[in-house]
Structure formats: C-alpha cells, structure tokens
Amino acid sequence: MEEGFYYVDAAGKRQGPFGINQLRGLISPNTLVWTKGMTGWVPAGQIPALAQIFPVATPAPSAVPQKKGANVGLIVALVLAVVVALAAVGYIVYSNHKKQQEPIQETYTESTEEQPVQEDKGYTGQHHLLGNISQYPIAMDIYVDADGNISGQYTYTKHGYSMDIDGTYSSDGHIFIQEREPRQGLVTGVFEGDREGDVVRGTFTRTKDGQQMQFILNE
C-alpha cells in the first residue's frame, strides 16, 4: 500500500496524508513534504517519487535557418561593431594617458562632526521559517529589528500549539532564541545556531531536563 505524504501549507499547517496523484496541483517543488521513513521535511522537488506530478518544461523550437544574405549582413555588422569598440578603447587609453601627464591637485577637508557607526545586522525584517526539531515539524515567525533583537512566535505544526519567543541575532550570523510558556512566561527551551543564507541550523535545549536535539529551519 502506498504511504501517504504530508505537506506544510502556506499558513504553516500540516495537511495530509495524500497519495502522490492527490498532491497534483496542491504543492509546488518548493513545498515542504514528509512521509514515513524520512528523517525530516524537505522540498517536494527533491523527492524522485513526486517528480511525475510537476509539469515538464517544453523545449523551445529550433531557430529557423537564416538566408545566406542575412548571414553576410550579420558578419558586416559584427566587423563594424569590433572596429567601433577598438576605437573606443583606444580613445579611453589615450585619455587616461593624457590625464596622467597633468598635475593632480588634491583637496582635503577635515570633518569636525563625528559620524555614528552603525553595525549592519544583515537580517532585519520579518521572516517565516519552516523546519523541524529532530523529527517534529515546526514553524517560526520572527521579526528582527535594526539592533538584532528578535520577537515573534513559534508553533509545533503537528499539534498547532504556539509559544512566544524572543532572542538576539548577531552580525556574524549567530542566532539565540528562547521559547516562553504562554501563561507564566517561563523559558521552556532555547534555540541556538547559525544562519547560512536562507537556512538556520543548530541545537535546541529543553530547559526542564537539558535534553538537546538538532533543529533546521528554511525560509
């Protein structure tokens, strides 16, 4: 019997299980999917079994052969273009040589006003992340301000249970996020890892017993 596939929809909720043909039109190659036997959620386009449900691009028709006269005209145009390009390069070389012969006058103005230096955090704005802790699917919506402060929510996709989160993002790509119990505000777990492009990976530590699990999030 065919194992069903689950997928994460645009709202970050898990849907399924569906057969392969039932997924046609519901997902794209970038949709995160999972089925029994997989260690985590991956884009559907990376699973060979799902390749059949995505449309295959039709190759463009071959170009119509040009007439001999058109080829001659093209050659003449290319020759003229090369001549013009060589003339332009020669002019630029001559101009630069002439400028090097002229005396250079330098002006220097000392600024008395101290300009503030701002560190570029490189990850500011709103981010929607999907992934998993060990084999558990999760979704995370965060906002990173200009000072690297993180706020938002993260959801256990399987149960739909959400928690408030806060933390920090440093300029070297290191991320530290705490999840807080909604009613009492107690820290129940800590995410600590590093960002590489659109991927964040690292270790999740559960506060009550110190158990550690690997996590990965994709934007």
PDB file of C-alpha atoms in Angstrom:
ATOM      1  CA  MET A   1       0.000   0.000   0.000  1.00  0.00           C
ATOM      2  CA  GLU A   2       1.309   3.443  -0.950  1.00  0.00           C
ATOM      3  CA  GLU A   3       2.451   5.535   2.024  1.00  0.00           C
ATOM      4  CA  GLY A   4       0.721   8.916   2.236  1.00  0.00           C
ATOM      5  CA  PHE A   5       2.590  12.205   2.047  1.00  0.00           C
ATOM      6  CA  TYR A   6       2.086  15.182   4.370  1.00  0.00           C
ATOM      7  CA  TYR A   7       2.841  18.764   3.352  1.00  0.00           C
ATOM      8  CA  VAL A   8       3.032  22.185   5.056  1.00  0.00           C
ATOM      9  CA  ASP A   9       0.596  24.717   3.520  1.00  0.00           C
ATOM     10  CA  ALA A  10       1.045  28.491   3.151  1.00  0.00           C
ATOM     11  CA  ALA A  11      -0.353  29.027   6.671  1.00  0.00           C
ATOM     12  CA  GLY A  12       2.338  26.765   8.158  1.00  0.00           C
ATOM     13  CA  LYS A  13      -0.144  23.933   8.926  1.00  0.00           C
ATOM     14  CA  ARG A  14       0.402  20.279   8.150  1.00  0.00           C
ATOM     15  CA  GLN A  15      -2.014  18.684   5.646  1.00  0.00           C
ATOM     16  CA  GLY A  16      -2.394  15.005   4.717  1.00  0.00           C
ATOM     17  CA  PRO A  17      -1.866  12.226   4.247  1.00  0.00           C
ATOM     18  CA  PHE A  18      -2.333  12.279   0.462  1.00  0.00           C
ATOM     19  CA  GLY A  19      -1.431   9.864  -2.311  1.00  0.00           C
ATOM     20  CA  ILE A  20       1.032  11.042  -4.946  1.00  0.00           C
ATOM     21  CA  ASN A  21      -1.665  11.758  -7.546  1.00  0.00           C
ATOM     22  CA  GLN A  22      -3.786  13.595  -4.960  1.00  0.00           C
ATOM     23  CA  LEU A  23      -0.928  16.061  -4.418  1.00  0.00           C
ATOM     24  CA  ARG A  24      -1.061  17.193  -8.050  1.00  0.00           C
ATOM     25  CA  GLY A  25      -1.991  20.891  -8.072  1.00  0.00           C
ATOM     26  CA  LEU A  26      -1.752  21.156  -4.243  1.00  0.00           C
ATOM     27  CA  ILE A  27       2.005  21.567  -3.910  1.00  0.00           C
ATOM     28  CA  SER A  28       4.957  23.040  -5.775  1.00  0.00           C
ATOM     29  CA  PRO A  29       8.577  21.792  -5.972  1.00  0.00           C
ATOM     30  CA  ASN A  30       9.399  24.152  -3.022  1.00  0.00           C
ATOM     31  CA  THR A  31       6.626  22.852  -0.714  1.00  0.00           C
ATOM     32  CA  LEU A  32       7.959  21.018   2.378  1.00  0.00           C
ATOM     33  CA  VAL A  33       6.756  17.383   2.481  1.00  0.00           C
ATOM     34  CA  TRP A  34       7.263  14.353   4.694  1.00  0.00           C
ATOM     35  CA  THR A  35       6.317  10.671   4.656  1.00  0.00           C
ATOM     36  CA  LYS A  36       7.071   7.630   6.758  1.00  0.00           C
ATOM     37  CA  GLY A  37      10.757   6.716   6.664  1.00  0.00           C
ATOM     38  CA  MET A  38      12.030  10.297   6.125  1.00  0.00           C
ATOM     39  CA  THR A  39      14.151  11.963   8.832  1.00  0.00           C
ATOM     40  CA  GLY A  40      12.783  15.459   8.240  1.00  0.00           C
ATOM     41  CA  TRP A  41      10.786  17.787   5.996  1.00  0.00           C
ATOM     42  CA  VAL A  42      12.321  18.509   2.573  1.00  0.00           C
ATOM     43  CA  PRO A  43      11.182  20.376  -0.584  1.00  0.00           C
ATOM     44  CA  ALA A  44       8.957  18.207  -2.796  1.00  0.00           C
ATOM     45  CA  GLY A  45      11.180  18.845  -5.814  1.00  0.00           C
ATOM     46  CA  GLN A  46      13.991  16.848  -4.165  1.00  0.00           C
ATOM     47  CA  ILE A  47      11.888  13.644  -3.934  1.00  0.00           C
ATOM     48  CA  PRO A  48      12.080  11.483  -7.125  1.00  0.00           C
ATOM     49  CA  ALA A  49       8.707   9.856  -6.409  1.00  0.00           C
ATOM     50  CA  LEU A  50       6.957  13.233  -6.673  1.00  0.00           C
ATOM     51  CA  ALA A  51       8.675  14.360  -9.906  1.00  0.00           C
ATOM     52  CA  GLN A  52       5.792  12.986 -12.018  1.00  0.00           C
ATOM     53  CA  ILE A  53       3.254  15.493 -10.624  1.00  0.00           C
ATOM     54  CA  PHE A  54       5.177  18.587 -11.673  1.00  0.00           C
ATOM     55  CA  PRO A  55       4.868  19.872 -15.272  1.00  0.00           C
ATOM     56  CA  VAL A  56       7.912  19.377 -17.503  1.00  0.00           C
ATOM     57  CA  ALA A  57       9.012  22.437 -19.460  1.00  0.00           C
ATOM     58  CA  THR A  58       8.537  22.023 -23.223  1.00  0.00           C
ATOM     59  CA  PRO A  59      11.771  22.713 -25.139  1.00  0.00           C
ATOM     60  CA  ALA A  60      11.691  25.775 -27.382  1.00  0.00           C
ATOM     61  CA  PRO A  61      11.503  25.088 -31.137  1.00  0.00           C
ATOM     62  CA  SER A  62      14.775  25.281 -33.034  1.00  0.00           C
ATOM     63  CA  ALA A  63      15.588  28.548 -34.747  1.00  0.00           C
ATOM     64  CA  VAL A  64      14.683  28.923 -38.425  1.00  0.00           C
ATOM     65  CA  PRO A  65      17.851  28.855 -40.600  1.00  0.00           C
ATOM     66  CA  GLN A  66      18.765  32.285 -41.901  1.00  0.00           C
ATOM     67  CA  LYS A  67      19.347  33.018 -45.539  1.00  0.00           C
ATOM     68  CA  LYS A  68      22.876  33.458 -46.852  1.00  0.00           C
ATOM     69  CA  GLY A  69      22.332  37.183 -47.447  1.00  0.00           C
ATOM     70  CA  ALA A  70      21.257  37.656 -43.825  1.00  0.00           C
ATOM     71  CA  ASN A  71      24.460  35.923 -42.635  1.00  0.00           C
ATOM     72  CA  VAL A  72      26.608  38.271 -44.731  1.00  0.00           C
ATOM     73  CA  GLY A  73      24.833  41.271 -43.258  1.00  0.00           C
ATOM     74  CA  LEU A  74      25.379  39.918 -39.767  1.00  0.00           C
ATOM     75  CA  ILE A  75      29.113  39.464 -40.404  1.00  0.00           C
ATOM     76  CA  VAL A  76      29.425  43.029 -41.688  1.00  0.00           C
ATOM     77  CA  ALA A  77      27.594  44.340 -38.621  1.00  0.00           C
ATOM     78  CA  LEU A  78      29.883  42.370 -36.290  1.00  0.00           C
ATOM     79  CA  VAL A  79      33.002  43.698 -38.048  1.00  0.00           C
ATOM     80  CA  LEU A  80      31.754  47.278 -37.732  1.00  0.00           C
ATOM     81  CA  ALA A  81      30.971  46.699 -34.056  1.00  0.00           C
ATOM     82  CA  VAL A  82      34.506  45.409 -33.423  1.00  0.00           C
ATOM     83  CA  VAL A  83      36.021  48.425 -35.205  1.00  0.00           C
ATOM     84  CA  VAL A  84      33.917  50.851 -33.144  1.00  0.00           C
ATOM     85  CA  ALA A  85      34.825  49.015 -29.924  1.00  0.00           C
ATOM     86  CA  LEU A  86      38.556  49.160 -30.724  1.00  0.00           C
ATOM     87  CA  ALA A  87      38.290  52.874 -31.485  1.00  0.00           C
ATOM     88  CA  ALA A  88      36.530  53.470 -28.168  1.00  0.00           C
ATOM     89  CA  VAL A  89      39.203  51.524 -26.254  1.00  0.00           C
ATOM     90  CA  GLY A  90      41.947  53.495 -27.991  1.00  0.00           C
ATOM     91  CA  TYR A  91      40.294  56.779 -27.071  1.00  0.00           C
ATOM     92  CA  ILE A  92      39.943  55.717 -23.430  1.00  0.00           C
ATOM     93  CA  VAL A  93      43.622  54.662 -23.253  1.00  0.00           C
ATOM     94  CA  TYR A  94      44.705  57.965 -24.826  1.00  0.00           C
ATOM     95  CA  SER A  95      42.519  59.985 -22.418  1.00  0.00           C
ATOM     96  CA  ASN A  96      43.870  58.162 -19.377  1.00  0.00           C
ATOM     97  CA  HIS A  97      47.460  58.640 -20.532  1.00  0.00           C
ATOM     98  CA  LYS A  98      46.843  62.365 -21.058  1.00  0.00           C
ATOM     99  CA  LYS A  99      45.305  62.708 -17.577  1.00  0.00           C
ATOM    100  CA  GLN A 100      48.337  61.003 -16.017  1.00  0.00           C
ATOM    101  CA  GLN A 101      50.563  63.659 -17.570  1.00  0.00           C
ATOM    102  CA  GLU A 102      48.570  66.501 -15.993  1.00  0.00           C
ATOM    103  CA  PRO A 103      49.401  67.682 -12.435  1.00  0.00           C
ATOM    104  CA  ILE A 104      46.965  66.410  -9.855  1.00  0.00           C
ATOM    105  CA  GLN A 105      45.584  68.881  -7.319  1.00  0.00           C
ATOM    106  CA  GLU A 106      44.291  67.276  -4.160  1.00  0.00           C
ATOM    107  CA  THR A 107      41.828  68.927  -1.823  1.00  0.00           C
ATOM    108  CA  TYR A 108      41.267  67.790   1.735  1.00  0.00           C
ATOM    109  CA  THR A 109      38.512  68.918   4.037  1.00  0.00           C
ATOM    110  CA  GLU A 110      38.695  67.858   7.646  1.00  0.00           C
ATOM    111  CA  SER A 111      35.333  66.970   9.113  1.00  0.00           C
ATOM    112  CA  THR A 112      34.733  68.191  12.622  1.00  0.00           C
ATOM    113  CA  GLU A 113      31.475  66.297  13.033  1.00  0.00           C
ATOM    114  CA  GLU A 114      31.731  62.722  14.302  1.00  0.00           C
ATOM    115  CA  GLN A 115      29.609  60.339  12.225  1.00  0.00           C
ATOM    116  CA  PRO A 116      27.890  57.486  14.119  1.00  0.00           C
ATOM    117  CA  VAL A 117      28.892  53.995  13.033  1.00  0.00           C
ATOM    118  CA  GLN A 118      26.001  51.582  12.689  1.00  0.00           C
ATOM    119  CA  GLU A 119      26.552  47.843  12.584  1.00  0.00           C
ATOM    120  CA  ASP A 120      24.754  46.103   9.728  1.00  0.00           C
ATOM    121  CA  LYS A 121      22.915  43.141  11.179  1.00  0.00           C
ATOM    122  CA  GLY A 122      22.095  41.867   7.669  1.00  0.00           C
ATOM    123  CA  TYR A 123      18.917  40.009   8.693  1.00  0.00           C
ATOM    124  CA  THR A 124      16.463  42.734   9.701  1.00  0.00           C
ATOM    125  CA  GLY A 125      12.757  42.404   8.875  1.00  0.00           C
ATOM    126  CA  GLN A 126      10.046  39.738   9.018  1.00  0.00           C
ATOM    127  CA  HIS A 127      10.944  36.069   8.439  1.00  0.00           C
ATOM    128  CA  HIS A 128       8.739  32.953   8.110  1.00  0.00           C
ATOM    129  CA  LEU A 129      10.699  29.742   8.774  1.00  0.00           C
ATOM    130  CA  LEU A 130       9.671  26.088   8.427  1.00  0.00           C
ATOM    131  CA  GLY A 131      11.569  23.023   9.558  1.00  0.00           C
ATOM    132  CA  ASN A 132      11.848  20.512  12.378  1.00  0.00           C
ATOM    133  CA  ILE A 133      13.335  19.733  15.780  1.00  0.00           C
ATOM    134  CA  SER A 134      14.602  16.167  15.431  1.00  0.00           C
ATOM    135  CA  GLN A 135      11.549  14.561  13.705  1.00  0.00           C
ATOM    136  CA  TYR A 136       8.989  17.108  14.973  1.00  0.00           C
ATOM    137  CA  PRO A 137       7.800  19.673  12.337  1.00  0.00           C
ATOM    138  CA  ILE A 138       7.763  23.322  13.477  1.00  0.00           C
ATOM    139  CA  ALA A 139       7.052  26.771  12.026  1.00  0.00           C
ATOM    140  CA  MET A 140       8.573  30.046  13.259  1.00  0.00           C
ATOM    141  CA  ASP A 141       7.519  33.645  12.523  1.00  0.00           C
ATOM    142  CA  ILE A 142      10.057  36.210  13.772  1.00  0.00           C
ATOM    143  CA  TYR A 143      10.864  39.883  13.398  1.00  0.00           C
ATOM    144  CA  VAL A 144      14.473  41.104  13.676  1.00  0.00           C
ATOM    145  CA  ASP A 145      14.908  44.831  14.370  1.00  0.00           C
ATOM    146  CA  ALA A 146      17.899  47.016  13.441  1.00  0.00           C
ATOM    147  CA  ASP A 147      19.596  46.268  16.794  1.00  0.00           C
ATOM    148  CA  GLY A 148      19.380  42.494  16.281  1.00  0.00           C
ATOM    149  CA  ASN A 149      16.536  41.926  18.774  1.00  0.00           C
ATOM    150  CA  ILE A 150      14.190  39.037  17.856  1.00  0.00           C
ATOM    151  CA  SER A 151      10.489  38.700  18.723  1.00  0.00           C
ATOM    152  CA  GLY A 152       7.667  36.502  17.430  1.00  0.00           C
ATOM    153  CA  GLN A 153       6.011  33.108  17.776  1.00  0.00           C
ATOM    154  CA  TYR A 154       6.862  29.517  17.016  1.00  0.00           C
ATOM    155  CA  THR A 155       4.405  26.623  16.506  1.00  0.00           C
ATOM    156  CA  TYR A 156       4.532  22.846  16.876  1.00  0.00           C
ATOM    157  CA  THR A 157       2.950  22.132  13.470  1.00  0.00           C
ATOM    158  CA  LYS A 158       1.651  18.690  14.436  1.00  0.00           C
ATOM    159  CA  HIS A 159      -0.396  19.932  17.414  1.00  0.00           C
ATOM    160  CA  GLY A 160      -0.900  23.581  16.424  1.00  0.00           C
ATOM    161  CA  TYR A 161       0.487  24.680  19.824  1.00  0.00           C
ATOM    162  CA  SER A 162       2.195  28.097  19.758  1.00  0.00           C
ATOM    163  CA  MET A 163       4.667  29.858  22.082  1.00  0.00           C
ATOM    164  CA  ASP A 164       6.028  33.394  22.278  1.00  0.00           C
ATOM    165  CA  ILE A 165       9.741  33.715  21.526  1.00  0.00           C
ATOM    166  CA  ASP A 166      12.423  36.365  21.898  1.00  0.00           C
ATOM    167  CA  GLY A 167      16.155  36.487  21.380  1.00  0.00           C
ATOM    168  CA  THR A 168      19.064  38.108  19.560  1.00  0.00           C
ATOM    169  CA  TYR A 169      20.771  37.966  16.163  1.00  0.00           C
ATOM    170  CA  SER A 170      24.449  38.941  15.853  1.00  0.00           C
ATOM    171  CA  SER A 171      26.277  40.253  12.791  1.00  0.00           C
ATOM    172  CA  ASP A 172      28.257  37.003  12.395  1.00  0.00           C
ATOM    173  CA  GLY A 173      25.011  35.085  11.745  1.00  0.00           C
ATOM    174  CA  HIS A 174      24.612  33.590  15.248  1.00  0.00           C
ATOM    175  CA  ILE A 175      21.017  33.270  16.475  1.00  0.00           C
ATOM    176  CA  PHE A 176      19.845  32.820  20.082  1.00  0.00           C
ATOM    177  CA  ILE A 177      16.081  32.340  20.674  1.00  0.00           C
ATOM    178  CA  GLN A 178      14.134  31.478  23.845  1.00  0.00           C
ATOM    179  CA  GLU A 179      10.620  29.992  23.856  1.00  0.00           C
ATOM    180  CA  ARG A 180       8.344  31.108  26.696  1.00  0.00           C
ATOM    181  CA  GLU A 181       5.343  29.319  28.231  1.00  0.00           C
ATOM    182  CA  PRO A 182       2.311  31.497  27.261  1.00  0.00           C
ATOM    183  CA  ARG A 183       0.718  31.824  30.713  1.00  0.00           C
ATOM    184  CA  GLN A 184       3.656  32.155  33.090  1.00  0.00           C
ATOM    185  CA  GLY A 185       6.317  33.430  30.682  1.00  0.00           C
ATOM    186  CA  LEU A 186       8.820  30.774  31.834  1.00  0.00           C
ATOM    187  CA  VAL A 187      11.621  29.792  29.449  1.00  0.00           C
ATOM    188  CA  THR A 188      10.874  26.206  28.331  1.00  0.00           C
ATOM    189  CA  GLY A 189      13.563  25.811  25.689  1.00  0.00           C
ATOM    190  CA  VAL A 190      16.408  27.541  23.884  1.00  0.00           C
ATOM    191  CA  PHE A 191      17.349  27.571  20.182  1.00  0.00           C
ATOM    192  CA  GLU A 192      20.990  28.384  19.438  1.00  0.00           C
ATOM    193  CA  GLY A 193      22.520  28.135  15.970  1.00  0.00           C
ATOM    194  CA  ASP A 194      23.842  29.914  12.899  1.00  0.00           C
ATOM    195  CA  ARG A 195      22.320  31.270   9.688  1.00  0.00           C
ATOM    196  CA  GLU A 196      23.745  30.205   6.309  1.00  0.00           C
ATOM    197  CA  GLY A 197      21.823  32.044   3.573  1.00  0.00           C
ATOM    198  CA  ASP A 198      18.140  31.067   3.977  1.00  0.00           C
ATOM    199  CA  VAL A 199      18.899  28.148   6.341  1.00  0.00           C
ATOM    200  CA  VAL A 200      19.223  28.283  10.155  1.00  0.00           C
ATOM    201  CA  ARG A 201      20.539  25.173  11.925  1.00  0.00           C
ATOM    202  CA  GLY A 202      21.751  24.398  15.428  1.00  0.00           C
ATOM    203  CA  THR A 203      20.775  22.851  18.780  1.00  0.00           C
ATOM    204  CA  PHE A 204      17.512  23.090  20.752  1.00  0.00           C
ATOM    205  CA  THR A 205      17.942  22.566  24.532  1.00  0.00           C
ATOM    206  CA  ARG A 206      14.894  21.704  26.648  1.00  0.00           C
ATOM    207  CA  THR A 207      15.016  23.626  29.933  1.00  0.00           C
ATOM    208  CA  LYS A 208      13.361  21.086  32.242  1.00  0.00           C
ATOM    209  CA  ASP A 209      15.846  18.262  31.648  1.00  0.00           C
ATOM    210  CA  GLY A 210      18.635  19.704  29.493  1.00  0.00           C
ATOM    211  CA  GLN A 211      17.871  17.314  26.612  1.00  0.00           C
ATOM    212  CA  GLN A 212      19.390  18.545  23.346  1.00  0.00           C
ATOM    213  CA  MET A 213      18.051  17.978  19.821  1.00  0.00           C
ATOM    214  CA  GLN A 214      19.193  19.235  16.428  1.00  0.00           C
ATOM    215  CA  PHE A 215      16.946  21.651  14.541  1.00  0.00           C
ATOM    216  CA  ILE A 216      16.904  23.060  10.998  1.00  0.00           C
ATOM    217  CA  LEU A 217      14.747  25.899   9.600  1.00  0.00           C
ATOM    218  CA  ASN A 218      14.313  27.035   5.993  1.00  0.00           C
ATOM    219  CA  GLU A 219      12.986  30.402   4.871  1.00  0.00           C
TER     220      GLU A 219
END
